[in-house]
Amino acid sequence: MTTWDGFQSFATTPVAAPPPPGAPRRSLEERLAYHSRFVTVRTPAIDALAKNVRTLMILGRHQTVTARPSLIVTGPAGAGKTTALLQVGRACHLAHIRRHGAAAAGQVPVAYVLVPPAASAKTLATEFARYLGIPVAAGMSQAQITNAVCHTYTAAKVQLVMIDEIHRLNPRTTTGAQSADLIKDLTERIGATFVYAGIDVTTTPLFTGVRGSQLAGRASLIDCAAFPARLGDEEPFRNLVNAMEGALDLRHHRTGTLPQLVPYLHQRTAGRIGSLARLIRQAAITALIDGTERITKTSLDAIRLDHLAEQHQRPRARSTNTP
């Protein structure tokens, strides 16, 4: 995903979808593959991000004097930040292809870069270069790599730059400050809209000091929080569960089973979409392998989830057994 070829393949591969009514039954292998990929449920965070990205890209299209306004997607681990980022990137890529047709050949509308751990300005610049396959010789300086990146990204007409794992940057350290300066430099030299994603960035040093103030003054926040059980008169988590159950391709699953388990599922996953999707996908694959072709609370109980979700669930379970 962090190379142009990889992202282009992701963006142009048809998304997973349940079989339409009346379609021939899919084979076991096809359904195992389907539940492994599974559907991406359109969430409020994805909708908000898509709307804001589209607006900011239009807003910054003719802005040449200063850096364009940017967005930061924040939230806890497992809340769907990267998924939201990639879905919006996919939509931007496909829209560009539809709009320009054959003229889009050789253009790269979207770039996706991960901030490496303990990133220095040079290693971060190298990640930008790697995405487009820009050659980086061992003796090249950071400035040389940055110049090559800015020239190539501009020539390729990159319109949207997505930077993930932004919480890894700490402007209080020397290397973190240099990396933050590099990103600021790139935003001013590449004519693209920048969107960042990171874990709980408002609680990290990212917005502190002079550099943090500059970023905070240019970036809007989109909170990709865990889903609450209730929000006023609405039940966002139940809607999420309904959507995921409706996408299952299991021959003996009873519709309505998972919505009845909403309190249990919310407690089990702490409302995190990543944990919920993993739980349902694993339960579906298990049901296909053992031939039951249905998901029940018993089968869900047997699934070992990510450690974050298990830590949320297990203490309460243990406390009920304490004398």
Coordinates of C-alpha atoms in Angstrom, one line a residue:
M1 CA 0.0 0.0 0.0
T2 CA 2.9 2.4 0.6
T3 CA 4.0 2.2 -3.0
W4 CA 2.1 3.7 -6.0
D5 CA 1.7 0.2 -7.6
G6 CA 0.3 -1.2 -4.4
F7 CA -2.1 1.7 -3.8
Q8 CA -3.2 1.7 -7.4
S9 CA -4.0 -2.0 -7.2
F10 CA -5.9 -1.5 -3.9
A11 CA -7.9 1.4 -5.4
T12 CA -8.9 -0.4 -8.6
T13 CA -9.6 -3.8 -7.2
P14 CA -13.4 -4.3 -6.9
V15 CA -14.6 -4.0 -3.3
A16 CA -15.9 -7.1 -1.5
A17 CA -19.7 -7.3 -1.7
P18 CA -22.4 -9.9 -0.6
P19 CA -24.1 -11.8 -3.4
P20 CA -27.1 -10.1 -4.9
P21 CA -30.5 -11.8 -4.4
G22 CA -30.9 -14.7 -6.8
A23 CA -27.2 -15.0 -7.6
P24 CA -25.7 -18.5 -7.8
R25 CA -24.3 -19.9 -4.6
R26 CA -20.6 -19.2 -4.1
S27 CA -18.2 -22.0 -3.3
L28 CA -16.7 -22.5 0.2
E29 CA -13.3 -21.1 -1.0
E30 CA -15.0 -18.0 -2.5
R31 CA -16.9 -17.3 0.7
L32 CA -13.8 -17.8 2.9
A33 CA -12.0 -15.3 0.7
Y34 CA -15.0 -12.9 0.9
H35 CA -15.2 -13.0 4.7
S36 CA -11.5 -12.5 4.9
R37 CA -11.7 -9.3 3.0
F38 CA -15.3 -8.5 4.0
V39 CA -17.2 -5.2 3.3
T40 CA -16.2 -1.8 4.5
V41 CA -19.2 -0.2 6.2
R42 CA -19.7 3.4 5.4
T43 CA -19.4 5.2 8.8
P44 CA -20.0 8.8 9.8
A45 CA -16.2 9.3 10.1
I46 CA -15.7 8.2 6.4
D47 CA -18.6 10.4 5.3
A48 CA -17.2 13.4 7.3
L49 CA -13.7 12.8 6.0
A50 CA -14.8 12.5 2.4
K51 CA -16.8 15.7 2.5
N52 CA -14.0 17.7 4.2
V53 CA -11.3 16.4 1.8
R54 CA -13.4 17.2 -1.2
T55 CA -14.1 20.7 0.1
L56 CA -10.4 21.4 1.0
M57 CA -9.2 20.1 -2.3
I58 CA -11.4 22.6 -4.0
L59 CA -10.5 25.3 -1.5
G60 CA -6.8 24.8 -2.1
R61 CA -6.9 24.2 -5.8
H62 CA -5.7 27.8 -6.7
Q63 CA -3.9 28.6 -3.5
T64 CA -0.2 29.0 -4.3
V65 CA 1.2 31.5 -1.7
T66 CA 0.9 29.4 1.5
A67 CA 0.3 25.8 2.4
R68 CA -3.2 24.5 1.8
P69 CA -5.4 23.7 4.8
S70 CA -5.2 20.1 6.0
L71 CA -7.0 17.5 8.0
I72 CA -6.1 15.2 10.9
V73 CA -8.0 12.0 11.6
T74 CA -7.6 11.2 15.3
G75 CA -9.1 8.6 17.6
P76 CA -8.2 5.5 19.7
A77 CA -6.5 2.4 18.3
G78 CA -8.9 0.2 16.3
A79 CA -11.4 2.9 15.6
G80 CA -11.1 2.7 11.8
K81 CA -8.8 5.7 11.1
T82 CA -6.7 4.0 8.5
T83 CA -9.7 2.4 6.9
A84 CA -11.4 5.8 6.6
L85 CA -8.2 7.3 5.2
L86 CA -7.8 4.6 2.5
Q87 CA -11.4 4.6 1.5
V88 CA -11.3 8.3 0.9
G89 CA -8.0 7.9 -1.0
R90 CA -9.6 5.2 -3.1
A91 CA -12.6 7.4 -3.9
C92 CA -10.3 10.3 -4.9
H93 CA -8.2 8.0 -7.2
L94 CA -11.3 6.6 -8.9
A95 CA -12.9 10.1 -9.3
H96 CA -9.7 11.4 -10.9
I97 CA -9.6 8.4 -13.4
R98 CA -13.3 9.0 -14.3
R99 CA -12.8 12.7 -14.8
H100 CA -9.6 12.6 -16.9
G101 CA -9.9 9.2 -18.6
A102 CA -6.9 8.4 -20.8
A103 CA -5.3 11.7 -19.9
A104 CA -4.8 10.4 -16.4
A105 CA -2.1 8.0 -17.6
G106 CA 1.2 8.7 -15.9
Q107 CA -0.5 10.8 -13.2
V108 CA -0.6 9.9 -9.5
P109 CA -3.6 11.6 -7.9
V110 CA -3.0 10.0 -4.4
A111 CA 0.0 9.3 -2.2
Y112 CA -0.1 7.2 1.0
V113 CA 2.9 7.3 3.3
L114 CA 3.6 5.8 6.8
V115 CA 5.7 7.7 9.3
P116 CA 8.4 5.2 10.3
P117 CA 9.2 4.7 14.0
A118 CA 11.6 7.4 15.4
A119 CA 11.5 9.0 12.0
S120 CA 14.3 11.4 11.1
A121 CA 13.7 14.0 8.3
K122 CA 15.8 11.9 6.0
T123 CA 14.1 8.6 6.6
L124 CA 10.7 10.3 6.2
A125 CA 11.8 11.9 3.0
T126 CA 13.0 8.5 1.8
E127 CA 9.5 7.1 2.5
F128 CA 8.0 9.7 0.3
A129 CA 10.5 8.8 -2.4
R130 CA 9.9 5.1 -2.1
Y131 CA 6.2 5.6 -2.8
L132 CA 6.9 6.8 -6.3
G133 CA 10.0 4.7 -6.8
I134 CA 12.3 7.8 -6.8
P135 CA 15.9 6.5 -6.7
V136 CA 17.7 7.4 -3.5
A137 CA 21.5 6.9 -3.5
A138 CA 23.3 6.2 -0.3
G139 CA 25.2 9.5 -0.4
M140 CA 22.2 11.7 -1.0
S141 CA 21.5 14.4 1.5
Q142 CA 18.0 15.1 3.0
A143 CA 17.8 18.2 0.9
Q144 CA 18.5 16.3 -2.3
I145 CA 15.9 13.7 -1.5
T146 CA 13.4 16.4 -0.6
N147 CA 14.0 18.2 -3.9
A148 CA 13.6 15.0 -5.9
V149 CA 10.3 14.3 -4.0
C150 CA 8.9 17.7 -4.6
H151 CA 9.8 17.8 -8.3
T152 CA 8.4 14.3 -8.9
Y153 CA 5.2 14.7 -6.9
T154 CA 4.5 17.9 -8.7
A155 CA 5.2 16.4 -12.2
A156 CA 3.0 13.4 -11.3
K157 CA 0.2 15.9 -10.3
V158 CA -0.3 14.4 -6.8
Q159 CA -3.5 16.0 -5.5
L160 CA -3.9 14.2 -2.1
V161 CA -1.2 13.2 0.3
M162 CA -2.2 10.9 3.1
I163 CA 0.3 10.5 6.0
D164 CA -0.5 7.7 8.5
E165 CA 0.9 7.1 12.0
I166 CA 1.4 10.8 12.5
H167 CA 1.4 10.3 16.3
R168 CA 4.9 8.8 15.9
L169 CA 6.3 12.4 15.4
N170 CA 7.4 14.2 18.5
P171 CA 8.5 17.8 17.8
R172 CA 10.0 18.0 21.2
T173 CA 12.9 15.8 20.1
T174 CA 15.6 16.9 17.6
T175 CA 14.7 14.3 15.0
G176 CA 10.9 14.8 15.5
A177 CA 11.3 18.6 15.1
Q178 CA 13.3 18.1 11.9
S179 CA 10.6 15.7 10.6
A180 CA 7.8 18.2 11.4
D181 CA 9.8 20.8 9.5
L182 CA 10.1 18.5 6.5
I183 CA 6.3 18.0 6.4
K184 CA 5.7 21.7 6.6
D185 CA 8.2 22.2 3.7
L186 CA 6.4 19.5 1.7
T187 CA 3.0 21.1 2.2
E188 CA 4.3 24.4 0.9
R189 CA 6.2 22.9 -2.1
I190 CA 3.7 20.2 -3.3
G191 CA 0.4 21.4 -4.6
A192 CA -1.7 18.9 -2.8
T193 CA -4.1 18.6 0.1
F194 CA -2.5 16.8 3.1
V195 CA -4.5 14.5 5.4
Y196 CA -2.9 13.0 8.5
A197 CA -4.1 10.1 10.7
G198 CA -2.8 9.1 14.1
I199 CA -3.8 7.7 17.5
D200 CA -5.2 10.3 19.9
V201 CA -3.0 13.1 18.5
T202 CA -4.4 15.7 20.8
T203 CA -2.8 14.0 23.7
T204 CA 0.6 13.7 22.1
P205 CA 3.3 16.4 21.7
L206 CA 2.3 16.9 18.1
F207 CA 0.4 20.2 18.8
T208 CA 2.9 21.6 21.3
G209 CA 5.5 24.3 20.8
V210 CA 5.9 26.5 17.7
R211 CA 5.8 23.7 15.2
G212 CA 2.7 22.2 16.8
S213 CA 1.0 25.6 16.8
Q214 CA 1.7 25.9 13.0
L215 CA 0.1 22.5 12.4
A216 CA -2.9 23.2 14.7
G217 CA -3.4 26.5 12.9
R218 CA -3.7 24.8 9.5
A219 CA -5.4 21.4 10.3
S220 CA -8.9 20.6 11.1
L221 CA -9.6 17.6 13.3
I222 CA -12.0 14.7 12.5
D223 CA -12.6 12.4 15.5
C224 CA -12.8 8.8 14.6
A225 CA -14.0 7.7 18.0
A226 CA -15.4 4.4 19.2
F227 CA -19.1 3.9 18.5
P228 CA -21.4 4.7 21.4
A229 CA -24.2 2.3 22.3
R230 CA -26.6 5.3 22.1
L231 CA -26.3 8.8 20.9
G232 CA -29.5 10.7 21.7
D233 CA -32.3 8.8 20.0
E234 CA -29.9 7.0 17.7
E235 CA -28.0 3.7 18.2
P236 CA -24.9 4.0 16.1
F237 CA -23.4 0.7 17.2
R238 CA -26.6 -1.2 16.5
N239 CA -26.6 0.3 13.0
L240 CA -23.1 -0.9 12.5
V241 CA -23.9 -4.4 13.6
N242 CA -27.0 -4.5 11.4
A243 CA -24.9 -3.5 8.4
M244 CA -22.3 -6.2 9.1
E245 CA -24.8 -8.9 9.6
G246 CA -26.5 -8.0 6.4
A247 CA -23.2 -8.6 4.5
L248 CA -22.7 -12.1 5.8
D249 CA -22.8 -15.0 3.3
L250 CA -23.7 -17.9 5.6
R251 CA -26.4 -20.3 4.6
H252 CA -27.8 -21.1 8.0
H253 CA -27.4 -17.8 9.9
R254 CA -30.6 -16.4 11.3
T255 CA -31.0 -12.7 10.5
G256 CA -31.5 -10.7 13.7
T257 CA -29.1 -12.8 15.8
L258 CA -26.4 -10.2 16.0
P259 CA -28.6 -7.2 16.7
Q260 CA -30.0 -9.1 19.7
L261 CA -26.4 -9.4 21.0
V262 CA -25.6 -5.7 20.7
P263 CA -25.0 -5.1 24.4
Y264 CA -22.7 -8.1 24.5
L265 CA -20.9 -7.0 21.3
H266 CA -20.4 -3.5 22.5
Q267 CA -19.0 -4.7 25.8
R268 CA -16.8 -7.2 24.0
T269 CA -15.3 -4.7 21.5
A270 CA -15.6 -1.4 23.5
G271 CA -17.4 0.0 20.4
R272 CA -14.3 -0.2 18.2
I273 CA -15.2 -0.9 14.6
G274 CA -11.9 -2.7 14.0
S275 CA -12.5 -5.1 16.9
L276 CA -16.1 -5.7 15.9
A277 CA -15.2 -6.4 12.3
R278 CA -12.5 -8.9 13.3
L279 CA -14.8 -10.6 15.7
I280 CA -17.6 -11.1 13.1
R281 CA -15.1 -12.0 10.3
Q282 CA -13.4 -14.7 12.5
A283 CA -16.7 -16.1 13.6
A284 CA -18.0 -16.3 10.0
I285 CA -14.8 -18.1 8.9
T286 CA -15.0 -20.5 11.8
A287 CA -18.7 -21.2 10.9
L288 CA -17.7 -22.0 7.3
I289 CA -14.9 -24.3 8.4
D290 CA -16.9 -26.3 10.9
G291 CA -19.9 -26.4 8.6
T292 CA -22.4 -24.8 11.0
E293 CA -22.7 -21.7 8.7
R294 CA -24.2 -19.6 11.5
I295 CA -22.9 -17.2 14.2
T296 CA -24.1 -17.5 17.8
K297 CA -23.1 -16.1 21.1
T298 CA -21.3 -19.4 21.9
S299 CA -19.3 -19.2 18.7
L300 CA -18.5 -15.5 19.4
D301 CA -17.3 -16.3 22.9
A302 CA -14.8 -18.8 21.5
I303 CA -13.0 -16.1 19.4
R304 CA -9.9 -14.6 20.8
L305 CA -9.8 -10.9 20.0
D306 CA -7.1 -8.3 19.9
H307 CA -5.4 -7.7 23.2
L308 CA -7.0 -4.2 23.6
A309 CA -10.5 -5.6 23.3
E310 CA -9.7 -8.6 25.5
Q311 CA -8.3 -6.4 28.3
H312 CA -11.6 -4.4 28.1
Q313 CA -13.7 -7.6 28.4
R314 CA -11.8 -9.9 30.7
P315 CA -11.5 -7.8 33.9
R316 CA -15.3 -7.7 34.2
A317 CA -15.5 -11.4 33.5
R318 CA -12.9 -12.2 36.2
S319 CA -14.6 -10.0 38.7
T320 CA -17.8 -12.0 38.6
N321 CA -15.8 -15.1 39.6
T322 CA -14.0 -13.5 42.5
P323 CA -15.1 -14.8 45.9

